[in-house]
Coordinates of C-alpha atoms in Angstrom, one line a residue:
Chain T
X1 CA -7.5 24.9 -0.9
X2 CA -10.5 27.6 -2.3
X3 CA -14.4 26.9 -1.4
X4 CA -16.0 24.7 -3.9
X5 CA -19.3 25.2 -5.3
X6 CA -20.3 22.1 -6.6
X7 CA -20.8 18.7 -4.8
X8 CA -17.8 16.0 -6.8
X9 CA -21.2 14.3 -8.3
X10 CA -22.0 17.7 -9.8
X11 CA -18.5 18.6 -11.0
X12 CA -18.0 15.2 -12.7
X13 CA -21.5 14.9 -14.6
X14 CA -20.6 18.3 -15.9
X15 CA -17.7 17.5 -17.3
X16 CA -19.1 14.2 -18.6
X17 CA -21.8 16.2 -20.2
X18 CA -18.9 18.4 -21.7
X19 CA -19.7 21.8 -20.1
X20 CA -17.5 23.7 -18.2
X21 CA -17.9 23.1 -13.7
X22 CA -16.9 24.8 -11.4
X23 CA -12.9 23.7 -11.4
X24 CA -11.8 20.2 -13.2
X25 CA -12.7 17.2 -11.2
X26 CA -9.8 15.0 -10.0
X27 CA -9.1 11.4 -9.5
X28 CA -6.3 10.4 -7.9
X29 CA -6.8 6.4 -7.9
X30 CA -5.4 5.1 -4.6
X31 CA -6.0 1.3 -4.6
X32 CA -2.9 0.1 -3.3
X33 CA -1.7 3.3 -2.0
X34 CA -4.4 3.7 1.0
X35 CA -2.7 0.5 2.6
X36 CA 0.5 3.3 2.7
X37 CA -2.4 6.2 3.7
X38 CA -3.1 3.1 6.8
X39 CA 0.3 2.1 7.8
X40 CA -0.8 -1.6 6.8
X41 CA 0.4 -4.0 4.9
X42 CA -1.0 -4.5 1.4
X43 CA -2.2 -7.9 2.6
X44 CA -3.7 -6.7 6.1
X45 CA -5.4 -3.6 4.3
X46 CA -6.7 -6.0 1.7
X47 CA -8.6 -8.3 4.0
X48 CA -11.5 -5.9 5.5
X49 CA -14.0 -3.9 3.8
X50 CA -13.2 -1.3 6.6
X51 CA -9.9 -0.2 5.8
X52 CA -11.2 0.5 2.3
X53 CA -14.0 2.8 2.7
X54 CA -12.4 4.7 6.1
X55 CA -9.1 4.8 3.7
X56 CA -11.4 6.9 0.4
X57 CA -13.3 8.7 2.8
X58 CA -10.0 10.2 4.5
X59 CA -8.1 11.0 0.8
X60 CA -11.4 12.7 -0.7
X61 CA -10.6 14.8 2.2
X62 CA -7.2 14.6 2.0
X63 CA -6.5 15.7 -1.9
X64 CA -9.8 17.1 -2.2
X65 CA -10.6 14.3 -4.4
X66 CA -13.6 13.6 -6.3
X67 CA -14.6 9.8 -6.3
X68 CA -14.8 7.1 -3.8
X69 CA -12.7 4.2 -5.9
X70 CA -13.9 1.0 -4.8
X71 CA -11.4 -0.9 -6.8
X72 CA -8.9 -3.2 -4.4
X73 CA -6.7 -5.0 -7.6
X74 CA -7.0 -6.8 -10.8
X75 CA -6.6 -10.1 -8.7
X76 CA -9.5 -10.0 -7.4
X77 CA -11.2 -11.2 -10.3
X78 CA -9.0 -13.7 -10.7
X79 CA -9.8 -14.8 -6.6
X80 CA -13.2 -15.0 -7.5
X81 CA -12.4 -17.5 -10.2
X82 CA -10.2 -19.6 -8.0
X83 CA -7.6 -18.7 -8.7
X84 CA -4.4 -16.9 -6.3
X85 CA -3.1 -13.8 -5.4
X86 CA 0.3 -13.4 -4.2
X87 CA 0.7 -10.2 -2.1
X88 CA 4.2 -8.2 -1.7
X89 CA 5.1 -5.5 0.9
X90 CA 4.9 -1.8 -1.2
X91 CA 2.7 -2.7 -4.8
X92 CA -0.9 -4.3 -5.6
X93 CA -0.7 -8.1 -5.7
X94 CA 0.4 -10.3 -8.7
X95 CA -1.7 -13.2 -9.9
X96 CA 0.2 -16.5 -9.3
X97 CA 0.0 -19.6 -11.0
X98 CA -2.4 -19.0 -13.9
X99 CA -6.3 -21.1 -13.7
X100 CA -6.1 -21.8 -17.2
X101 CA -2.9 -24.0 -18.1
X102 CA -4.3 -26.0 -20.9
X103 CA -7.4 -24.9 -23.8
X104 CA -9.3 -27.9 -22.0
X105 CA -9.3 -26.3 -18.3
X106 CA -11.7 -23.9 -20.6
X107 CA -13.9 -26.2 -20.4
X108 CA -14.0 -27.1 -16.6
X109 CA -14.0 -22.6 -15.7
X110 CA -17.3 -21.7 -14.0
X111 CA -18.7 -18.4 -14.0
X112 CA -18.1 -16.9 -10.6
X113 CA -21.3 -17.0 -8.7
X114 CA -21.0 -13.0 -7.1
X115 CA -22.9 -11.9 -4.2
X116 CA -22.0 -15.3 -2.2
X117 CA -18.3 -15.0 -3.0
X118 CA -16.0 -13.7 -0.3
X119 CA -13.7 -11.6 -2.5
X120 CA -16.0 -9.8 -4.3
X121 CA -18.1 -9.4 -1.4
X122 CA -15.7 -6.9 0.0
X123 CA -15.9 -4.5 -2.8
X124 CA -19.8 -4.2 -2.5
X125 CA -19.9 -4.5 0.8
X126 CA -17.4 -1.4 0.3
X127 CA -19.6 0.2 -2.1
X128 CA -22.7 0.0 -0.2
X129 CA -21.2 1.6 2.8
X130 CA -19.5 4.5 0.3
X131 CA -23.1 4.6 -1.2
X132 CA -24.2 5.1 2.3
X133 CA -21.8 7.2 3.6
X134 CA -22.0 10.2 0.2
X135 CA -23.3 9.1 -2.9
X136 CA -25.3 11.8 -3.1
X137 CA -22.6 13.7 -3.2
X138 CA -19.7 12.2 -4.1
X139 CA -19.5 9.8 -7.0
X140 CA -18.7 6.1 -6.5
X141 CA -16.9 3.9 -9.2
X142 CA -16.5 0.2 -9.7
X143 CA -14.3 -1.8 -11.6
X144 CA -14.4 -5.0 -13.9
X145 CA -11.1 -6.7 -16.4
X146 CA -13.2 -6.6 -19.4
X147 CA -14.1 -10.2 -20.9
X148 CA -11.2 -9.7 -23.1
X149 CA -8.4 -8.5 -21.3
X150 CA -9.5 -10.8 -18.6
X151 CA -7.2 -13.7 -20.0
X152 CA -4.2 -12.0 -19.7
X153 CA -4.3 -13.3 -15.9
X154 CA -6.5 -16.6 -16.6
X155 CA -4.0 -17.6 -18.9
X156 CA -0.9 -16.1 -18.4
X157 CA -0.2 -13.6 -21.9
X158 CA 1.7 -16.4 -23.6
X159 CA -1.2 -18.5 -23.8
X160 CA -3.3 -16.2 -24.4
X161 CA -1.9 -14.4 -27.3
X162 CA -1.9 -18.1 -28.9
X163 CA -5.2 -18.8 -28.1
X164 CA -6.8 -15.6 -29.9
X165 CA -4.1 -16.2 -32.9
X166 CA -4.2 -20.5 -33.5
X167 CA -7.5 -21.7 -31.3
X168 CA -10.8 -19.5 -32.4
X169 CA -13.2 -21.2 -31.2
X170 CA -11.3 -22.1 -27.1
X171 CA -11.4 -18.3 -27.5
X172 CA -14.9 -18.2 -28.4
X173 CA -16.3 -19.8 -25.3
X174 CA -13.4 -18.3 -23.1
X175 CA -15.4 -14.8 -24.0
X176 CA -18.5 -16.4 -23.3
X177 CA -17.5 -17.0 -19.9
X178 CA -16.5 -14.3 -19.4
X179 CA -18.8 -11.7 -20.6
X180 CA -21.6 -13.4 -18.4
X181 CA -19.2 -12.8 -15.4
X182 CA -18.2 -9.0 -16.2
X183 CA -21.4 -8.2 -16.9
X184 CA -23.2 -9.2 -13.7
X185 CA -20.2 -8.3 -11.9
X186 CA -20.9 -5.2 -13.0
X187 CA -24.2 -4.8 -12.9
X188 CA -24.3 -6.0 -9.2
X189 CA -21.5 -2.9 -8.1
X190 CA -24.0 -0.6 -9.8
X191 CA -27.1 -2.4 -7.9
X192 CA -24.9 -1.8 -4.6
X193 CA -24.3 1.8 -4.9
X194 CA -21.3 2.6 -7.4
X195 CA -22.2 5.5 -9.8
X196 CA -20.7 4.1 -12.7
X197 CA -18.7 1.3 -13.7
X198 CA -14.5 1.8 -14.8
X199 CA -14.0 -0.7 -17.9
X200 CA -10.4 -2.3 -18.0
X201 CA -9.3 -3.1 -21.2
X202 CA -5.5 -3.4 -21.8
X203 CA -5.7 -5.0 -24.3
X204 CA -7.4 -3.4 -26.9
X205 CA -4.9 -0.5 -27.7
X206 CA -2.7 -1.1 -30.3
X207 CA 0.0 -1.3 -28.3
X208 CA -0.8 -5.0 -27.2
X209 CA -3.3 -5.5 -30.3
X210 CA -3.4 -4.8 -33.8
X211 CA -6.2 -2.7 -34.4
X212 CA -7.0 -5.3 -37.6
X213 CA -7.3 -8.4 -35.0
X214 CA -8.8 -6.3 -32.2
X215 CA -11.7 -5.0 -34.4
X216 CA -12.3 -8.8 -35.3
X217 CA -12.0 -10.7 -31.8
X218 CA -12.3 -7.9 -28.6
X219 CA -14.6 -4.5 -30.7
X220 CA -17.9 -6.7 -30.3
X221 CA -17.0 -8.1 -27.3
X222 CA -16.3 -4.4 -25.7
X223 CA -19.8 -3.6 -27.6
X224 CA -22.2 -6.0 -26.3
X225 CA -20.8 -6.1 -22.8
X226 CA -20.8 -2.3 -22.1
X227 CA -24.8 -2.5 -23.9
X228 CA -26.1 -4.7 -21.3
X229 CA -24.0 -2.9 -18.3
X230 CA -27.1 -1.0 -16.8
X231 CA -24.9 2.5 -15.8
X232 CA -21.8 5.1 -17.3
X233 CA -19.6 3.5 -18.1
X234 CA -15.4 5.0 -17.9
X235 CA -13.1 2.8 -20.3
X236 CA -10.2 2.4 -19.3
X237 CA -6.7 1.4 -21.7
X238 CA -4.7 1.3 -18.5
X239 CA -1.9 3.2 -20.3
X240 CA -2.2 2.1 -24.0
X241 CA -2.2 4.2 -26.3
X242 CA -5.6 5.2 -27.3
X243 CA -6.2 7.2 -30.1
X244 CA -6.3 4.7 -33.3
X245 CA -9.2 2.6 -31.4
X246 CA -11.2 5.7 -30.2
X247 CA -13.6 6.0 -32.7
X248 CA -14.3 2.5 -31.5
X249 CA -14.6 2.3 -28.2
X250 CA -17.0 6.0 -28.6
X251 CA -18.7 3.5 -30.7
X252 CA -19.4 1.2 -27.6
X253 CA -21.2 4.3 -25.8
X254 CA -18.3 4.5 -22.9
X255 CA -18.8 7.9 -21.6
X256 CA -15.0 8.2 -20.5
X257 CA -11.9 7.5 -21.8
X258 CA -8.3 7.0 -19.5
X259 CA -5.7 8.2 -21.9
X260 CA -2.2 7.3 -22.0
X261 CA 0.6 9.7 -21.0
X262 CA 1.7 8.1 -24.4
X263 CA -1.1 9.7 -26.3
X264 CA -1.2 13.5 -28.3
X265 CA -3.4 15.9 -25.6
X266 CA -4.3 18.1 -28.6
X267 CA -5.4 15.5 -31.1
X268 CA -7.7 13.5 -28.9
X269 CA -9.2 16.8 -27.4
X270 CA -10.0 17.8 -30.5
X271 CA -11.3 13.9 -32.2
X272 CA -13.2 13.6 -28.6
X273 CA -14.8 17.3 -27.8
X274 CA -18.3 16.6 -26.9
X275 CA -18.0 12.7 -27.9
X276 CA -16.1 11.7 -25.4
X277 CA -14.8 12.4 -21.6
X278 CA -11.1 12.3 -21.2
X279 CA -9.3 10.7 -18.0
X280 CA -5.4 11.2 -17.5
X281 CA -3.2 11.2 -18.5
X282 CA 0.0 11.9 -16.0
X283 CA 3.2 9.1 -15.7
X284 CA 2.3 7.6 -12.2
X285 CA 5.3 5.9 -13.5
X286 CA 7.5 8.2 -13.4
X287 CA 5.5 10.3 -10.4
X288 CA 7.9 8.7 -7.7
X289 CA 10.7 11.0 -8.8
X290 CA 9.3 14.2 -9.7
X291 CA 9.7 17.2 -7.9
X292 CA 6.9 19.3 -6.8
X293 CA 7.5 21.9 -9.5
X294 CA 7.2 19.2 -11.8
X295 CA 4.6 17.6 -10.7
X296 CA 3.1 21.3 -11.2
X297 CA 4.4 21.6 -14.6
X298 CA 2.5 18.0 -16.0
X299 CA -0.9 19.1 -14.5
X300 CA -0.6 22.5 -16.1
X301 CA 0.2 21.4 -19.4
X302 CA -3.0 18.5 -19.1
X303 CA -4.8 21.5 -18.0
X304 CA -3.8 23.8 -20.4
X305 CA -4.2 21.7 -23.7
X306 CA -7.2 20.0 -22.5
X307 CA -9.5 22.0 -20.6
X308 CA -11.6 23.4 -22.6
X309 CA -14.9 23.3 -22.5
X310 CA -15.6 20.6 -20.2
X311 CA -14.8 16.9 -21.2
X312 CA -12.0 16.5 -18.7
X313 CA -11.2 14.3 -15.5
X314 CA -7.4 14.9 -14.2
X315 CA -6.0 12.0 -13.5
X316 CA -3.0 9.2 -14.3
X317 CA -2.5 7.0 -16.8
X318 CA -2.4 3.4 -15.6
X319 CA -5.5 3.9 -13.4
X320 CA -3.4 2.9 -10.1
X321 CA -1.3 5.6 -7.9
X322 CA 2.0 3.0 -6.9
X323 CA 3.4 3.3 -3.7
X324 CA 6.3 4.7 -4.2
X325 CA 4.5 8.0 -4.9
X326 CA 5.4 10.8 -2.0
X327 CA 2.2 11.9 -0.6
X328 CA 3.4 15.4 -0.9
X329 CA 3.6 15.0 -5.1
X330 CA -0.5 14.1 -4.2
X331 CA -1.2 17.1 -2.8
X332 CA 0.8 19.8 -5.4
X333 CA -1.3 17.6 -7.9
X334 CA -5.0 18.8 -5.7
X335 CA -3.3 21.9 -5.3
X336 CA -2.5 22.7 -8.7
X337 CA -5.7 21.6 -9.8
X338 CA -7.7 23.5 -7.2
X339 CA -5.4 26.3 -8.3
X340 CA -5.2 26.4 -12.2
X341 CA -8.1 24.1 -13.8
X342 CA -10.4 26.3 -12.3
X343 CA -13.3 27.5 -15.6
X344 CA -14.4 31.5 -15.3
Chain L
X1 CA 28.9 -12.0 -53.9
X2 CA 24.7 -11.0 -55.3
X3 CA 22.9 -9.4 -52.4
X4 CA 19.6 -12.4 -52.3
X5 CA 16.7 -10.8 -51.2
X6 CA 15.2 -14.3 -50.8
X7 CA 11.4 -12.9 -50.3
X8 CA 12.1 -10.6 -47.4
X9 CA 9.2 -8.0 -47.5
X10 CA 7.1 -11.2 -47.9
X11 CA 8.0 -12.3 -45.2
X12 CA 7.5 -9.7 -43.1
X13 CA 4.8 -9.5 -44.4
X14 CA 3.8 -12.8 -43.6
X15 CA 4.5 -12.4 -39.8
X16 CA 3.2 -8.8 -39.5
X17 CA -0.4 -10.5 -40.7
X18 CA 0.2 -13.2 -38.1
X19 CA -0.4 -15.6 -41.3
X20 CA 1.9 -18.3 -39.5
X21 CA 0.8 -20.9 -42.9
X22 CA 2.2 -18.1 -45.7
X23 CA 5.3 -18.2 -43.5
X24 CA 6.1 -21.4 -43.6
X25 CA 5.3 -21.5 -47.2
X26 CA 7.9 -18.4 -47.8
X27 CA 10.6 -20.3 -45.6
X28 CA 10.5 -23.4 -48.1
X29 CA 10.5 -21.5 -51.0
X30 CA 13.3 -19.9 -49.7
X31 CA 15.0 -22.4 -49.1
X32 CA 14.3 -24.3 -52.3
X33 CA 15.2 -22.2 -54.1
X34 CA 19.0 -21.2 -52.2
X35 CA 20.1 -24.1 -50.4
X36 CA 21.3 -21.7 -47.4
X37 CA 20.5 -21.6 -44.3
X38 CA 22.3 -18.2 -43.5
X39 CA 19.7 -16.6 -45.4
X40 CA 16.4 -18.3 -43.5
X41 CA 18.7 -16.9 -40.7
X42 CA 19.0 -13.7 -42.1
X43 CA 15.0 -13.2 -43.5
X44 CA 14.2 -14.5 -39.6
X45 CA 16.1 -11.4 -37.7
X46 CA 16.1 -9.1 -40.8
X47 CA 11.6 -8.7 -40.1
X48 CA 11.8 -9.6 -36.0
X49 CA 14.5 -6.5 -35.5
X50 CA 11.9 -4.5 -37.8
X51 CA 9.0 -5.8 -35.8
X52 CA 10.5 -4.6 -32.9
X53 CA 11.5 -1.2 -33.8
X54 CA 7.6 -1.0 -35.6
X55 CA 6.3 -1.4 -32.0
X56 CA 9.0 1.4 -30.3
X57 CA 7.7 3.2 -33.2
X58 CA 4.1 2.4 -32.3
X59 CA 3.6 1.2 -35.1
X60 CA 3.1 -3.1 -34.7
X61 CA 1.7 -4.4 -31.3
X62 CA 3.3 -6.5 -28.4
X63 CA 1.0 -9.5 -30.0
X64 CA 3.1 -9.1 -33.2
X65 CA 5.8 -9.3 -31.8
X66 CA 5.5 -12.3 -29.5
X67 CA 3.2 -14.5 -32.6
X68 CA 6.2 -13.2 -35.3
X69 CA 8.7 -14.8 -32.7
X70 CA 7.4 -18.1 -31.7
X71 CA 6.6 -18.7 -35.5
X72 CA 9.6 -17.4 -36.6
X73 CA 11.1 -20.1 -33.8
X74 CA 9.6 -22.7 -34.7
X75 CA 10.5 -22.5 -38.6
X76 CA 14.3 -22.2 -37.0
X77 CA 13.7 -24.7 -34.8
X78 CA 12.6 -27.4 -37.8
X79 CA 15.0 -25.7 -41.0
X80 CA 17.7 -25.4 -38.9
X81 CA 17.6 -28.3 -36.1
X82 CA 21.7 -29.8 -35.5
X83 CA 23.3 -27.5 -38.5
X84 CA 23.1 -24.0 -36.8
X85 CA 24.4 -24.6 -32.8
X86 CA 24.9 -22.0 -30.6
X87 CA 28.3 -20.2 -30.5
X88 CA 30.1 -21.5 -28.3
X89 CA 32.1 -18.4 -28.1
X90 CA 30.1 -16.3 -27.3
X91 CA 29.2 -15.1 -23.5
X92 CA 26.7 -17.3 -21.3
X93 CA 24.1 -15.5 -21.1
X94 CA 20.7 -15.8 -18.7
X95 CA 17.0 -14.2 -19.0
X96 CA 14.7 -14.4 -16.1
X97 CA 11.8 -13.0 -14.0
X98 CA 12.4 -11.3 -11.3
X99 CA 9.6 -11.0 -8.8
X100 CA 7.0 -11.4 -11.4
X101 CA 4.5 -13.8 -12.9
X102 CA 4.1 -12.6 -16.4
X103 CA 6.9 -14.1 -19.0
X104 CA 5.5 -12.8 -22.2
X105 CA 9.1 -10.3 -22.7
X106 CA 11.5 -13.1 -21.4
X107 CA 10.1 -15.5 -23.7
X108 CA 10.3 -12.7 -27.1
X109 CA 13.7 -11.8 -25.8
X110 CA 14.3 -15.1 -25.6
X111 CA 12.9 -16.2 -29.1
X112 CA 14.8 -13.3 -30.7
X113 CA 18.6 -14.3 -29.4
X114 CA 17.7 -18.1 -29.9
X115 CA 17.5 -17.2 -33.8
X116 CA 20.2 -15.1 -33.4
X117 CA 22.4 -17.9 -32.5
X118 CA 22.7 -17.3 -28.6
X119 CA 22.1 -19.9 -26.1
X120 CA 20.5 -18.4 -23.1
X121 CA 20.0 -19.9 -20.2
X122 CA 16.3 -19.3 -18.3
X123 CA 16.3 -19.0 -15.3
X124 CA 12.3 -18.9 -14.6
X125 CA 10.1 -16.0 -13.3
X126 CA 8.6 -15.3 -9.9
X127 CA 12.5 -14.9 -8.7
X128 CA 13.5 -12.8 -5.8
X129 CA 16.4 -11.5 -5.7
X130 CA 18.6 -13.6 -4.2
X131 CA 17.6 -16.7 -5.9
X132 CA 18.1 -15.2 -9.1
X133 CA 21.7 -13.8 -8.5
X134 CA 22.0 -17.8 -7.3
X135 CA 21.3 -19.7 -10.2
X136 CA 23.0 -17.4 -12.2
X137 CA 26.2 -17.4 -10.2
X138 CA 25.0 -21.4 -10.0
X139 CA 25.6 -21.2 -14.0
X140 CA 28.3 -19.2 -14.3
X141 CA 25.8 -16.2 -16.5
X142 CA 28.3 -13.4 -17.7
X143 CA 25.2 -11.3 -19.0
X144 CA 21.8 -11.2 -16.7
X145 CA 19.0 -10.1 -18.8
X146 CA 15.8 -9.0 -16.1
X147 CA 12.5 -8.4 -17.2
X148 CA 10.3 -7.2 -14.9
X149 CA 6.5 -6.0 -14.7
X150 CA 5.6 -4.1 -12.0
X151 CA 7.4 -1.0 -11.0
X152 CA 8.5 -2.6 -7.2
X153 CA 9.5 -5.4 -8.8
X154 CA 11.8 -3.2 -11.7
X155 CA 12.7 -1.6 -7.9
X156 CA 14.0 -4.8 -6.3
X157 CA 17.3 -4.5 -9.4
X158 CA 19.0 -2.3 -6.3
X159 CA 19.2 -5.9 -4.4
X160 CA 19.9 -8.1 -6.9
X161 CA 22.9 -5.4 -7.8
X162 CA 23.4 -5.3 -4.3
X163 CA 24.2 -8.8 -4.0
X164 CA 26.5 -9.3 -7.2
X165 CA 28.2 -6.7 -5.4
X166 CA 28.6 -8.9 -2.2
X167 CA 29.0 -12.2 -3.7
X168 CA 32.3 -10.4 -6.0
X169 CA 30.4 -11.2 -9.3
X170 CA 30.9 -8.8 -12.2
X171 CA 28.5 -10.1 -14.8
X172 CA 26.8 -7.5 -16.7
X173 CA 22.5 -7.2 -15.7
X174 CA 20.5 -5.3 -18.5
X175 CA 17.4 -5.1 -17.7
X176 CA 13.8 -4.9 -19.9
X177 CA 9.9 -4.1 -19.4
X178 CA 7.3 -2.1 -19.3
X179 CA 8.4 0.4 -15.9
X180 CA 11.9 0.7 -17.4
X181 CA 10.0 2.1 -20.7
X182 CA 7.5 4.1 -19.2
X183 CA 10.4 6.0 -17.3
X184 CA 13.4 6.8 -19.3
X185 CA 15.5 6.9 -15.9
X186 CA 14.5 4.3 -14.0
X187 CA 17.1 1.6 -15.4
X188 CA 19.8 4.3 -14.5
X189 CA 18.6 4.4 -10.4
X190 CA 18.3 0.8 -10.3
X191 CA 21.7 0.4 -10.7
X192 CA 21.5 -1.5 -13.9
X193 CA 24.7 -1.5 -17.2
X194 CA 21.7 -1.5 -19.5
X195 CA 18.3 -1.1 -20.5
X196 CA 17.1 -2.8 -23.6
X197 CA 14.5 -1.0 -24.6
X198 CA 13.1 -3.9 -27.2
X199 CA 14.4 -7.0 -27.5
X200 CA 16.2 -6.4 -30.8
X201 CA 18.2 -4.0 -28.5
X202 CA 19.3 -7.1 -26.9
X203 CA 22.0 -8.6 -29.2
X204 CA 23.4 -4.5 -30.0
X205 CA 24.0 -4.8 -26.1
X206 CA 25.4 -8.5 -25.8
X207 CA 27.6 -7.4 -29.2
X208 CA 28.7 -4.0 -27.0
X209 CA 29.2 -5.9 -23.8
X210 CA 31.7 -8.3 -26.0
X211 CA 33.7 -6.1 -27.1
X212 CA 34.5 -4.0 -24.0
X213 CA 35.7 -7.5 -22.6
X214 CA 38.1 -8.5 -25.4

């Protein structure tokens, strides 16, 4: 790899400011993949903060990655609420039985205490350790689920959709609780040393809910919550298309948008230029079957269409590299960014 | 016979707008005017197919697909409780979620098949390959619809096929779900017989399977 002229933090901040850094930043989001790197089962891996700390430091060097990613798995917020996750062998844990089975359960739901919660404390410990390790030079990205998307796991997708459309009172009650939790959780991570927060919000995508309904339900919540987060925010729609709602996401003052493999890069770049940094958009599911040549071609496509003027961070489109991706593919991605992602 | 439109466009719009009350009112108007259950059924199938196709094209949301499915199921159940029974000449169809605990896709497909007149056995969710196959064999299933959310679960379809082969079972395996939508080759790689990109694809696949077995 060529010698870097900027630190990862400088590179990322320059790209987000819509200026051209030394090269396009690379965000390989290696959460579950860390267990593979450590040859541990997911359950063993996520049981100790030290595993994530050690792995994030290791993969930063190995792949020339430009971040420390303190995301464990989405279900950790459900665990914080008292729910369960089910660990598998080669993937992120699934959420188990919903914590809200009937609408009246919402009345009994309590907003979790952050610092005393053992699941969330692991994330905070990870953040603190990585900040101490290299916080001055490497952005530390924490993750929260948006209050609008979290109920997919709290209630199950079907019940939640029915609640949005047919039970407005209960929907509003649940949003109040989730907003409080999300703001607290994001700000605790920032206090622990996170540089920015990735706000996962798949339900905001028109793939999942039509824009008309999003504008009346999730959008006011997203605007409010993001305004209360005490640091920079990246909104990520977890492979959902973004273009129809990009103006709304810009209005939330998110600095970065995680885009879909199904978004048109050229069209998005025109809209986003100078306004919001694009993060993406490699297809991580297809990546499991890529050849090295295909990996290079896909990365070059993103770079060639989108890198001009800064405002691009190369990443996958879902927010997590699957276990099944070969490390040689990740090396190829890193090598291609290093070679073709440079700005003259 | 004169082709009767029976408020098709208005009904579709009510579903797209997720207007349960308007959808019910239009259903009642159509039934009051023509007293024909086949028109109601046709209205529902046409609307759900169009919404499903629009989702595929990025013009409708998953929420619209799901909610319109349950509105239609409610209406069909209200107007066709004992008149239209599932056709006994249809193949035995079952649907289940492999490993995952998210049943939205299964629910949507189940709705479409139900309103299309198919009886579908619900095998549940969170099923291991072994349990899924056991339940399918127990129910003498001929077409097994497998829904998955996570990539790891989608890859388990390979094990389902292995177990079926070891048990000399010739049931047709149709897969669906996010991983298969994101990787066009995945369904073939895991050995599935068909991939249902949308719920409405499933009815076409079932007809294809029935024809090929005749």
